[in-house]
PDB file of C-alpha atoms in Angstrom:
ATOM      1  CA  MET C 250      23.568  55.601 -63.441  1.00 64.00           C
ATOM      2  CA  ILE C 251      25.427  54.504 -60.308  1.00 78.00           C
ATOM      3  CA  ALA C 252      23.977  56.114 -57.193  1.00 82.00           C
ATOM      4  CA  ALA C 253      26.505  57.703 -54.849  1.00 86.00           C
ATOM      5  CA  ALA C 254      24.786  56.113 -51.844  1.00 90.00           C
ATOM      6  CA  HIS C 255      25.104  52.632 -53.362  1.00 89.00           C
ATOM      7  CA  ARG C 256      28.781  53.225 -54.146  1.00 88.00           C
ATOM      8  CA  ALA C 257      29.472  54.431 -50.587  1.00 92.00           C
ATOM      9  CA  ALA C 258      27.656  51.448 -49.057  1.00 92.00           C
ATOM     10  CA  TRP C 259      29.648  49.005 -51.196  1.00 92.00           C
ATOM     11  CA  LEU C 260      32.983  50.617 -50.285  1.00 92.00           C
ATOM     12  CA  ARG C 261      32.085  50.530 -46.593  1.00 92.00           C
ATOM     13  CA  TRP C 262      31.274  46.841 -46.934  1.00 91.00           C
ATOM     14  CA  LEU C 263      34.585  46.126 -48.653  1.00 90.00           C
ATOM     15  CA  ALA C 264      36.447  47.943 -45.874  1.00 89.00           C
ATOM     16  CA  SER C 265      34.568  46.425 -42.920  1.00 88.00           C
ATOM     17  CA  GLU C 266      33.689  42.919 -44.094  1.00 85.00           C
ATOM     18  CA  LYS C 267      36.368  42.120 -46.681  1.00 83.00           C
ATOM     19  CA  ARG C 268      39.034  44.093 -44.777  1.00 81.00           C
ATOM     20  CA  TYR C 269      40.454  45.585 -47.967  1.00 83.00           C
ATOM     21  CA  GLY C 270      43.219  48.155 -47.572  1.00 80.00           C
ATOM     22  CA  ALA C 271      43.113  51.782 -48.669  1.00 82.00           C
ATOM     23  CA  ASN C 272      45.007  51.155 -51.929  1.00 82.00           C
ATOM     24  CA  THR C 273      42.651  48.345 -52.949  1.00 86.00           C
ATOM     25  CA  LEU C 274      39.606  50.458 -52.132  1.00 89.00           C
ATOM     26  CA  ASP C 275      40.994  53.319 -54.230  1.00 90.00           C
ATOM     27  CA  ALA C 276      41.532  50.965 -57.162  1.00 90.00           C
ATOM     28  CA  TYR C 277      38.010  49.500 -56.894  1.00 91.00           C
ATOM     29  CA  GLU C 278      36.511  52.977 -56.729  1.00 92.00           C
ATOM     30  CA  ARG C 279      38.406  53.998 -59.872  1.00 93.00           C
ATOM     31  CA  ASP C 280      37.126  50.860 -61.592  1.00 92.00           C
ATOM     32  CA  LEU C 281      33.549  51.852 -60.785  1.00 91.00           C
ATOM     33  CA  ASP C 282      34.261  55.396 -61.993  1.00 91.00           C
ATOM     34  CA  ASP C 283      35.375  54.001 -65.341  1.00 92.00           C
ATOM     35  CA  PHE C 284      32.098  52.148 -65.863  1.00 90.00           C
ATOM     36  CA  SER C 285      30.095  55.127 -64.626  1.00 88.00           C
ATOM     37  CA  ASN C 286      31.889  57.427 -67.063  1.00 89.00           C
ATOM     38  CA  TYR C 287      31.130  54.993 -69.879  1.00 88.00           C
ATOM     39  CA  LEU C 288      27.439  54.980 -68.949  1.00 83.00           C
ATOM     40  CA  ASN C 289      27.337  58.770 -69.001  1.00 82.00           C
ATOM     41  CA  ALA C 290      29.262  59.197 -72.258  1.00 77.00           C
ATOM     42  CA  GLY C 291      27.992  59.587 -75.792  1.00 57.00           C
ATOM     43  CA  ALA C 292      25.056  57.440 -76.827  1.00 53.00           C
ATOM     44  CA  ASN C 293      24.840  55.613 -73.509  1.00 53.00           C
ATOM     45  CA  ALA C 294      21.835  56.908 -71.641  1.00 51.00           C
ATOM     46  CA  ALA C 295      22.688  57.211 -67.965  1.00 51.00           C
ATOM     47  CA  ASN C 296      19.270  55.928 -66.910  1.00 59.00           C
ATOM     48  CA  ALA C 297      18.996  53.176 -69.509  1.00 61.00           C
ATOM     49  CA  PRO C 298      18.346  49.689 -68.076  1.00 68.00           C
ATOM     50  CA  LEU C 299      21.457  47.553 -67.737  1.00 74.00           C
ATOM     51  CA  SER C 300      21.862  45.031 -70.517  1.00 77.00           C
ATOM     52  CA  ARG C 301      24.435  42.686 -72.007  1.00 82.00           C
ATOM     53  CA  GLN C 302      24.893  45.175 -74.823  1.00 83.00           C
ATOM     54  CA  ILE C 303      26.002  47.854 -72.371  1.00 84.00           C
ATOM     55  CA  PHE C 304      28.438  45.572 -70.559  1.00 84.00           C
ATOM     56  CA  ARG C 305      29.878  44.248 -73.834  1.00 84.00           C
ATOM     57  CA  GLY C 306      30.239  47.791 -75.105  1.00 87.00           C
ATOM     58  CA  TRP C 307      32.194  48.682 -71.979  1.00 88.00           C
ATOM     59  CA  LEU C 308      34.529  45.709 -72.495  1.00 87.00           C
ATOM     60  CA  ALA C 309      35.089  46.773 -76.104  1.00 89.00           C
ATOM     61  CA  HIS C 310      35.674  50.373 -74.999  1.00 90.00           C
ATOM     62  CA  MET C 311      38.391  49.284 -72.542  1.00 90.00           C
ATOM     63  CA  ALA C 312      40.011  47.109 -75.191  1.00 87.00           C
ATOM     64  CA  SER C 313      39.992  50.014 -77.661  1.00 90.00           C
ATOM     65  CA  ARG C 314      41.966  52.064 -75.145  1.00 90.00           C
ATOM     66  CA  GLN C 315      44.541  49.275 -75.058  1.00 88.00           C
ATOM     67  CA  LEU C 316      44.244  48.787 -71.319  1.00 87.00           C
ATOM     68  CA  ALA C 317      46.275  45.928 -69.894  1.00 84.00           C
ATOM     69  CA  ARG C 318      44.423  42.639 -69.542  1.00 82.00           C
ATOM     70  CA  THR C 319      45.154  42.688 -65.833  1.00 82.00           C
ATOM     71  CA  THR C 320      43.476  46.093 -65.528  1.00 87.00           C
ATOM     72  CA  ILE C 321      40.410  44.957 -67.482  1.00 89.00           C
ATOM     73  CA  ALA C 322      40.185  41.791 -65.374  1.00 87.00           C
ATOM     74  CA  ARG C 323      40.258  43.782 -62.143  1.00 88.00           C
ATOM     75  CA  ARG C 324      37.638  46.236 -63.391  1.00 90.00           C
ATOM     76  CA  VAL C 325      35.293  43.436 -64.369  1.00 87.00           C
ATOM     77  CA  SER C 326      35.821  41.842 -60.949  1.00 88.00           C
ATOM     78  CA  SER C 327      35.074  45.173 -59.256  1.00 89.00           C
ATOM     79  CA  LEU C 328      31.892  45.690 -61.250  1.00 89.00           C
ATOM     80  CA  ARG C 329      30.612  42.180 -60.561  1.00 86.00           C
ATOM     81  CA  SER C 330      31.338  42.642 -56.855  1.00 88.00           C
ATOM     82  CA  PHE C 331      29.433  45.953 -56.815  1.00 89.00           C
ATOM     83  CA  TYR C 332      26.350  44.586 -58.536  1.00 86.00           C
ATOM     84  CA  ARG C 333      26.349  41.396 -56.454  1.00 86.00           C
ATOM     85  CA  PHE C 334      26.359  43.593 -53.365  1.00 89.00           C
ATOM     86  CA  CYS C 335      23.532  45.748 -54.752  1.00 85.00           C
ATOM     87  CA  GLY C 336      21.505  42.665 -55.670  1.00 84.00           C
ATOM     88  CA  ARG C 337      21.895  40.997 -52.260  1.00 86.00           C
ATOM     89  CA  ASN C 338      20.851  44.192 -50.515  1.00 87.00           C
ATOM     90  CA  LYS C 339      17.989  44.862 -52.965  1.00 85.00           C
ATOM     91  CA  LEU C 340      19.433  48.247 -53.921  1.00 85.00           C
ATOM     92  CA  VAL C 341      19.265  47.667 -57.674  1.00 79.00           C
ATOM     93  CA  ASP C 342      17.485  45.174 -59.905  1.00 75.00           C
ATOM     94  CA  VAL C 343      20.614  43.587 -61.354  1.00 71.00           C
ATOM     95  CA  PRO C 344      20.681  41.152 -64.280  1.00 68.00           C
ATOM     96  CA  ASP C 345      22.674  37.951 -63.947  1.00 71.00           C
ATOM     97  CA  LEU C 346      26.317  38.807 -64.634  1.00 73.00           C
ATOM     98  CA  GLY C 347      27.583  35.243 -64.487  1.00 72.00           C
ATOM     99  CA  TRP C 348      28.371  35.411 -68.187  1.00 75.00           C
ATOM    100  CA  LEU C 349      30.550  38.531 -67.839  1.00 76.00           C
ATOM    101  CA  ARG C 350      34.156  37.454 -68.199  1.00 74.00           C
ATOM    102  CA  ALA C 351      37.322  39.450 -68.601  1.00 70.00           C
ATOM    103  CA  PRO C 352      40.234  38.352 -70.807  1.00 69.00           C
ATOM    104  CA  GLN C 353      42.466  35.935 -68.933  1.00 70.00           C
ATOM    105  CA  PRO C 354      45.468  37.905 -67.676  1.00 62.00           C
ATOM    106  CA  PRO C 355      48.902  36.431 -68.303  1.00 62.00           C
ATOM    107  CA  ARG C 356      50.398  34.599 -65.364  1.00 63.00           C
ATOM    108  CA  ALA C 357      52.844  37.097 -63.945  1.00 62.00           C
ATOM    109  CA  VAL C 358      56.183  35.803 -62.749  1.00 62.00           C
ATOM    110  CA  PRO C 359      57.734  37.994 -60.034  1.00 64.00           C
ATOM    111  CA  LYS C 360      60.887  39.773 -61.126  1.00 73.00           C
ATOM    112  CA  SER C 361      63.648  39.375 -58.618  1.00 74.00           C
ATOM    113  CA  MET C 362      67.337  40.255 -58.566  1.00 84.00           C
ATOM    114  CA  SER C 363      70.536  38.364 -57.974  1.00 85.00           C
ATOM    115  CA  VAL C 364      72.149  38.027 -54.557  1.00 86.00           C
ATOM    116  CA  ASP C 365      75.049  40.192 -55.730  1.00 91.00           C
ATOM    117  CA  ASP C 366      72.722  42.942 -56.962  1.00 91.00           C
ATOM    118  CA  ALA C 367      70.780  42.901 -53.685  1.00 92.00           C
ATOM    119  CA  HIS C 368      73.970  43.228 -51.667  1.00 93.00           C
ATOM    120  CA  ALA C 369      75.306  45.966 -53.941  1.00 94.00           C
ATOM    121  CA  LEU C 370      72.046  47.891 -53.566  1.00 94.00           C
ATOM    122  CA  LEU C 371      72.276  47.787 -49.788  1.00 95.00           C
ATOM    123  CA  GLN C 372      75.931  48.753 -49.590  1.00 94.00           C
ATOM    124  CA  ALA C 373      75.593  51.607 -52.102  1.00 96.00           C
ATOM    125  CA  ILE C 374      73.420  53.512 -49.614  1.00 96.00           C
ATOM    126  CA  PHE C 375      76.476  54.409 -47.535  1.00 95.00           C
ATOM    127  CA  HIS C 376      78.292  55.913 -50.536  1.00 93.00           C
ATOM    128  CA  ARG C 377      75.565  58.472 -51.217  1.00 92.00           C
ATOM    129  CA  ARG C 378      75.380  62.053 -50.040  1.00 91.00           C
ATOM    130  CA  GLY C 379      73.428  62.856 -46.926  1.00 91.00           C
ATOM    131  CA  THR C 380      73.540  62.647 -43.157  1.00 95.00           C
ATOM    132  CA  ASP C 381      74.687  59.452 -41.503  1.00 96.00           C
ATOM    133  CA  TRP C 382      71.421  58.777 -39.648  1.00 97.00           C
ATOM    134  CA  VAL C 383      69.392  59.053 -42.871  1.00 97.00           C
ATOM    135  CA  LYS C 384      71.696  56.541 -44.559  1.00 97.00           C
ATOM    136  CA  LYS C 385      71.295  54.204 -41.604  1.00 97.00           C
ATOM    137  CA  ARG C 386      67.520  54.655 -41.798  1.00 97.00           C
ATOM    138  CA  ASP C 387      67.440  53.796 -45.500  1.00 97.00           C
ATOM    139  CA  PHE C 388      69.632  50.761 -44.936  1.00 97.00           C
ATOM    140  CA  ALA C 389      67.396  49.554 -42.091  1.00 96.00           C
ATOM    141  CA  VAL C 390      64.237  49.885 -44.205  1.00 97.00           C
ATOM    142  CA  LEU C 391      65.720  47.936 -47.111  1.00 95.00           C
ATOM    143  CA  MET C 392      67.090  45.306 -44.739  1.00 93.00           C
ATOM    144  CA  LEU C 393      63.534  44.655 -43.531  1.00 93.00           C
ATOM    145  CA  LEU C 394      62.316  44.291 -47.125  1.00 92.00           C
ATOM    146  CA  TYR C 395      65.121  41.946 -48.164  1.00 91.00           C
ATOM    147  CA  GLY C 396      65.949  40.289 -44.840  1.00 86.00           C
ATOM    148  CA  ALA C 397      62.380  39.694 -43.633  1.00 85.00           C
ATOM    149  CA  GLY C 398      60.315  39.868 -46.828  1.00 86.00           C
ATOM    150  CA  LEU C 399      58.150  42.732 -45.565  1.00 90.00           C
ATOM    151  CA  ARG C 400      55.987  44.806 -47.850  1.00 88.00           C
ATOM    152  CA  ILE C 401      56.997  48.462 -47.885  1.00 92.00           C
ATOM    153  CA  SER C 402      53.718  49.387 -46.173  1.00 91.00           C
ATOM    154  CA  GLU C 403      54.444  46.843 -43.429  1.00 91.00           C
ATOM    155  CA  ALA C 404      57.940  48.178 -42.789  1.00 94.00           C
ATOM    156  CA  LEU C 405      56.799  51.808 -42.726  1.00 95.00           C
ATOM    157  CA  GLY C 406      53.835  50.858 -40.527  1.00 92.00           C
ATOM    158  CA  LEU C 407      56.082  49.805 -37.637  1.00 94.00           C
ATOM    159  CA  CYS C 408      56.064  51.914 -34.468  1.00 94.00           C
ATOM    160  CA  ARG C 409      58.771  52.860 -32.006  1.00 94.00           C
ATOM    161  CA  LYS C 410      57.370  50.356 -29.529  1.00 93.00           C
ATOM    162  CA  ASP C 411      58.262  47.552 -31.975  1.00 91.00           C
ATOM    163  CA  ALA C 412      61.970  48.240 -31.406  1.00 91.00           C
ATOM    164  CA  PRO C 413      64.342  46.815 -30.438  1.00 86.00           C
ATOM    165  CA  LEU C 414      63.464  43.975 -32.764  1.00 87.00           C
ATOM    166  CA  GLY C 415      63.739  40.572 -31.150  1.00 84.00           C
ATOM    167  CA  ASP C 416      64.033  37.171 -32.754  1.00 86.00           C
ATOM    168  CA  TRP C 417      60.420  37.481 -33.960  1.00 84.00           C
ATOM    169  CA  LEU C 418      58.308  40.402 -35.082  1.00 85.00           C
ATOM    170  CA  THR C 419      54.517  40.430 -35.329  1.00 86.00           C
ATOM    171  CA  ILE C 420      53.415  42.062 -38.573  1.00 85.00           C
ATOM    172  CA  THR C 421      49.954  43.297 -39.549  1.00 83.00           C
ATOM    173  CA  GLY C 422      49.654  42.661 -43.281  1.00 79.00           C
ATOM    174  CA  LYS C 423      46.959  42.931 -45.924  1.00 75.00           C
ATOM    175  CA  GLY C 424      43.428  42.648 -44.619  1.00 71.00           C
ATOM    176  CA  ASP C 425      44.767  43.181 -41.073  1.00 76.00           C
ATOM    177  CA  LYS C 426      46.086  39.610 -41.076  1.00 78.00           C
ATOM    178  CA  MET C 427      48.714  38.994 -38.431  1.00 83.00           C
ATOM    179  CA  ARG C 428      51.827  36.915 -38.916  1.00 84.00           C
ATOM    180  CA  ASP C 429      55.070  36.355 -37.023  1.00 83.00           C
ATOM    181  CA  VAL C 430      58.273  36.906 -38.967  1.00 83.00           C
ATOM    182  CA  PRO C 431      61.736  35.821 -37.764  1.00 83.00           C
ATOM    183  CA  MET C 432      64.291  38.615 -37.686  1.00 86.00           C
ATOM    184  CA  LEU C 433      67.837  38.297 -38.919  1.00 86.00           C
ATOM    185  CA  LYS C 434      70.396  39.613 -36.455  1.00 89.00           C
ATOM    186  CA  ALA C 435      71.700  41.897 -39.212  1.00 90.00           C
ATOM    187  CA  ALA C 436      68.239  43.449 -39.686  1.00 91.00           C
ATOM    188  CA  SER C 437      67.774  43.992 -35.942  1.00 92.00           C
ATOM    189  CA  GLU C 438      71.209  45.565 -35.673  1.00 93.00           C
ATOM    190  CA  ALA C 439      70.470  47.845 -38.635  1.00 95.00           C
ATOM    191  CA  VAL C 440      67.313  49.149 -36.929  1.00 95.00           C
ATOM    192  CA  ASP C 441      69.160  49.632 -33.619  1.00 95.00           C
ATOM    193  CA  ASP C 442      71.956  51.492 -35.416  1.00 96.00           C
ATOM    194  CA  TYR C 443      69.424  53.790 -37.075  1.00 97.00           C
ATOM    195  CA  LEU C 444      67.611  54.537 -33.811  1.00 96.00           C
ATOM    196  CA  GLY C 445      70.927  55.291 -32.113  1.00 95.00           C
ATOM    197  CA  GLY C 446      71.488  58.174 -34.519  1.00 95.00           C
ATOM    198  CA  CYS C 447      67.925  59.335 -35.181  1.00 96.00           C
ATOM    199  CA  PRO C 448      67.380  62.823 -33.692  1.00 95.00           C
ATOM    200  CA  PHE C 449      63.602  62.347 -33.364  1.00 95.00           C
ATOM    201  CA  ASP C 450      61.668  60.376 -30.756  1.00 91.00           C
ATOM    202  CA  GLY C 451      57.916  60.862 -30.744  1.00 87.00           C
ATOM    203  CA  GLY C 452      57.185  58.141 -28.225  1.00 92.00           C
ATOM    204  CA  ALA C 453      56.060  54.519 -28.340  1.00 92.00           C
ATOM    205  CA  GLN C 454      53.221  55.055 -30.813  1.00 94.00           C
ATOM    206  CA  ALA C 455      55.253  57.229 -33.201  1.00 95.00           C
ATOM    207  CA  PRO C 456      56.388  55.771 -36.549  1.00 95.00           C
ATOM    208  CA  LEU C 457      59.626  53.831 -36.348  1.00 96.00           C
ATOM    209  CA  PHE C 458      60.901  55.365 -39.580  1.00 97.00           C
ATOM    210  CA  VAL C 459      60.726  59.141 -39.985  1.00 97.00           C
ATOM    211  CA  SER C 460      61.717  61.711 -42.574  1.00 96.00           C
ATOM    212  CA  SER C 461      64.483  64.283 -42.160  1.00 94.00           C
ATOM    213  CA  ARG C 462      61.814  66.559 -40.618  1.00 93.00           C
ATOM    214  CA  GLY C 463      60.567  64.003 -38.156  1.00 94.00           C
ATOM    215  CA  LYS C 464      57.390  63.184 -40.089  1.00 95.00           C
ATOM    216  CA  PRO C 465      56.338  59.608 -40.976  1.00 95.00           C
ATOM    217  CA  LEU C 466      58.540  58.281 -43.768  1.00 96.00           C
ATOM    218  CA  GLY C 467      56.533  57.906 -46.976  1.00 94.00           C
ATOM    219  CA  ALA C 468      56.681  55.039 -49.463  1.00 93.00           C
ATOM    220  CA  ARG C 469      57.500  57.462 -52.273  1.00 94.00           C
ATOM    221  CA  THR C 470      60.743  58.432 -50.514  1.00 95.00           C
ATOM    222  CA  VAL C 471      61.839  54.794 -50.456  1.00 95.00           C
ATOM    223  CA  GLN C 472      60.822  54.371 -54.102  1.00 94.00           C
ATOM    224  CA  ARG C 473      62.914  57.403 -55.104  1.00 95.00           C
ATOM    225  CA  LEU C 474      65.848  55.979 -53.141  1.00 96.00           C
ATOM    226  CA  ILE C 475      65.683  52.725 -55.121  1.00 95.00           C
ATOM    227  CA  GLU C 476      65.293  54.617 -58.398  1.00 95.00           C
ATOM    228  CA  GLY C 477      68.474  56.573 -57.665  1.00 95.00           C
ATOM    229  CA  LEU C 478      70.438  53.480 -56.639  1.00 95.00           C
ATOM    230  CA  ARG C 479      69.189  51.605 -59.698  1.00 93.00           C
ATOM    231  CA  VAL C 480      70.611  54.284 -61.987  1.00 93.00           C
ATOM    232  CA  GLU C 481      73.892  54.492 -60.079  1.00 94.00           C
ATOM    233  CA  LEU C 482      74.420  50.728 -60.199  1.00 95.00           C
ATOM    234  CA  ASP C 483      72.978  50.232 -63.699  1.00 94.00           C
ATOM    235  CA  LEU C 484      70.436  47.711 -62.428  1.00 92.00           C
ATOM    236  CA  PRO C 485      67.407  46.515 -64.446  1.00 88.00           C
ATOM    237  CA  SER C 486      64.313  48.718 -64.578  1.00 87.00           C
ATOM    238  CA  HIS C 487      62.241  46.165 -62.642  1.00 87.00           C
ATOM    239  CA  VAL C 488      64.287  46.725 -59.482  1.00 91.00           C
ATOM    240  CA  THR C 489      61.898  48.370 -57.015  1.00 90.00           C
ATOM    241  CA  PRO C 490      61.335  48.191 -53.244  1.00 91.00           C
ATOM    242  CA  HIS C 491      58.906  45.315 -53.854  1.00 87.00           C
ATOM    243  CA  SER C 492      61.488  43.375 -55.860  1.00 88.00           C
ATOM    244  CA  LEU C 493      63.535  43.114 -52.653  1.00 89.00           C
ATOM    245  CA  ARG C 494      60.599  41.156 -51.195  1.00 85.00           C
ATOM    246  CA  HIS C 495      60.655  38.965 -54.307  1.00 85.00           C
ATOM    247  CA  ALA C 496      64.402  38.504 -53.847  1.00 85.00           C
ATOM    248  CA  PHE C 497      63.827  37.426 -50.234  1.00 84.00           C
ATOM    249  CA  ALA C 498      61.501  34.658 -51.444  1.00 82.00           C
ATOM    250  CA  THR C 499      63.494  33.467 -54.445  1.00 82.00           C
ATOM    251  CA  HIS C 500      66.808  33.439 -52.581  1.00 81.00           C
ATOM    252  CA  LEU C 501      65.255  31.400 -49.762  1.00 81.00           C
ATOM    253  CA  LEU C 502      63.748  29.012 -52.285  1.00 76.00           C
ATOM    254  CA  GLY C 503      67.009  28.752 -54.191  1.00 74.00           C
ATOM    255  CA  ASN C 504      68.804  27.738 -50.995  1.00 74.00           C
ATOM    256  CA  GLY C 505      66.371  24.955 -50.179  1.00 74.00           C
ATOM    257  CA  GLY C 506      63.645  26.890 -48.364  1.00 72.00           C
ATOM    258  CA  ASP C 507      60.307  25.112 -47.898  1.00 73.00           C
ATOM    259  CA  LEU C 508      57.506  26.545 -50.039  1.00 69.00           C
ATOM    260  CA  ARG C 509      54.939  26.355 -47.222  1.00 74.00           C
ATOM    261  CA  ALA C 510      57.288  28.140 -44.844  1.00 73.00           C
ATOM    262  CA  ILE C 511      57.936  30.868 -47.407  1.00 70.00           C
ATOM    263  CA  GLN C 512      54.167  31.256 -47.822  1.00 74.00           C
ATOM    264  CA  GLU C 513      53.859  31.907 -44.089  1.00 74.00           C
ATOM    265  CA  LEU C 514      56.773  34.335 -44.067  1.00 75.00           C
ATOM    266  CA  LEU C 515      55.327  36.365 -46.945  1.00 76.00           C
ATOM    267  CA  GLY C 516      51.809  36.327 -45.543  1.00 72.00           C
ATOM    268  CA  HIS C 517      50.235  34.864 -48.687  1.00 66.00           C
ATOM    269  CA  ALA C 518      46.685  33.583 -48.204  1.00 62.00           C
ATOM    270  CA  SER C 519      47.089  31.057 -51.022  1.00 65.00           C
ATOM    271  CA  LEU C 520      49.974  28.713 -51.745  1.00 57.00           C
ATOM    272  CA  SER C 521      49.382  29.281 -55.466  1.00 64.00           C
ATOM    273  CA  THR C 522      50.569  32.867 -55.003  1.00 63.00           C
ATOM    274  CA  THR C 523      53.832  31.667 -53.465  1.00 62.00           C
ATOM    275  CA  GLN C 524      54.261  28.993 -56.139  1.00 67.00           C
ATOM    276  CA  ARG C 525      54.929  31.725 -58.696  1.00 70.00           C
ATOM    277  CA  TYR C 526      58.393  31.988 -57.167  1.00 68.00           C
ATOM    278  CA  THR C 527      59.176  28.435 -58.220  1.00 67.00           C
ATOM    279  CA  HIS C 528      59.048  29.588 -61.846  1.00 64.00           C
ATOM    280  CA  VAL C 529      61.647  32.247 -61.077  1.00 62.00           C
ATOM    281  CA  ASP C 530      63.891  29.630 -59.533  1.00 65.00           C
ATOM    282  CA  GLU C 531      63.339  27.190 -62.405  1.00 62.00           C
ATOM    283  CA  THR C 532      64.408  29.892 -64.863  1.00 67.00           C
ATOM    284  CA  HIS C 533      67.569  30.451 -62.829  1.00 60.00           C
ATOM    285  CA  LEU C 534      68.357  26.712 -62.751  1.00 55.00           C
ATOM    286  CA  ILE C 535      67.799  26.355 -66.513  1.00 60.00           C
ATOM    287  CA  GLN C 536      70.182  29.233 -67.181  1.00 65.00           C
ATOM    288  CA  ILE C 537      72.855  27.717 -64.903  1.00 56.00           C
ATOM    289  CA  HIS C 538      72.452  24.379 -66.661  1.00 55.00           C
ATOM    290  CA  ARG C 539      72.826  25.955 -70.098  1.00 65.00           C
ATOM    291  CA  ASP C 540      75.813  28.054 -69.053  1.00 68.00           C
ATOM    292  CA  THR C 541      77.762  25.360 -67.257  1.00 58.00           C
ATOM    293  CA  HIS C 542      76.882  21.898 -68.549  1.00 52.00           C
ATOM    294  CA  PRO C 543      79.583  20.527 -70.865  1.00 57.00           C
ATOM    295  CA  ARG C 544      76.995  19.258 -73.362  1.00 58.00           C
ATOM    296  CA  ALA C 545      74.950  22.449 -73.433  1.00 58.00           C
ATOM    297  CA  GLN C 546      77.337  24.196 -75.832  1.00 56.00           C
ATOM    298  CA  ARG C 547      77.063  21.545 -78.517  1.00 49.00           C
TER     299      ARG C 547
END
């Protein structure tokens, strides 16, 4: 059985020491819930000593539910982190879990979109129903995702005091890591245009982007916007707010951008994360070669 006090202590440690965000903490807590539910179900005695048989049974149980390999890998990582924490702090007598391995998840390649599709997505905002200032707001948000490579949480986390946007903008990303991002003139102008028509002004500390009722704009609103535009423009199902960030990276790379520079712009801790975008670009180059080279049709 997993004690509530041990769980709470681990989550506090992840938040304070590892600087994990709220979404990551929620996911890790759900992972622990899954193992706890397995311990309490059926023939598994909640107070039985931990053993390899129990852990292997949990792996088999997740596989039987046809969970994605990425999900299983994260849950195993969460469980190992929890028990390492408990062992270091002498909360639980934990067996060595060095042997516990999850199935290797497939190497995900970010799904981007073409330059034409990105431009069409942005321009289609102004052909939708709604008030002019809301359209300008939506355009400004998407310009920050595509023009500056911001995560949706980073864009919606900006405050009024951050505007007007200058040549550079300081962003607080995952794990409260700070980075400076250059601003395109078009993105700065889009934000200024939105603020010029926005009927709400809550002061310097108020959210930069607000809903039609003056409340902080939620990520789900932006997601629904993209879903509607995707249907209207008949774009692929992988087009999401985050794919605009992918497009920012792949379009920079495709036009000769330096991989290290792109890593800094995206706020990736590891270059290997940014290198995934090279595979996207390679795929694009292979397709161009096959479509255009005189010998490719033979």
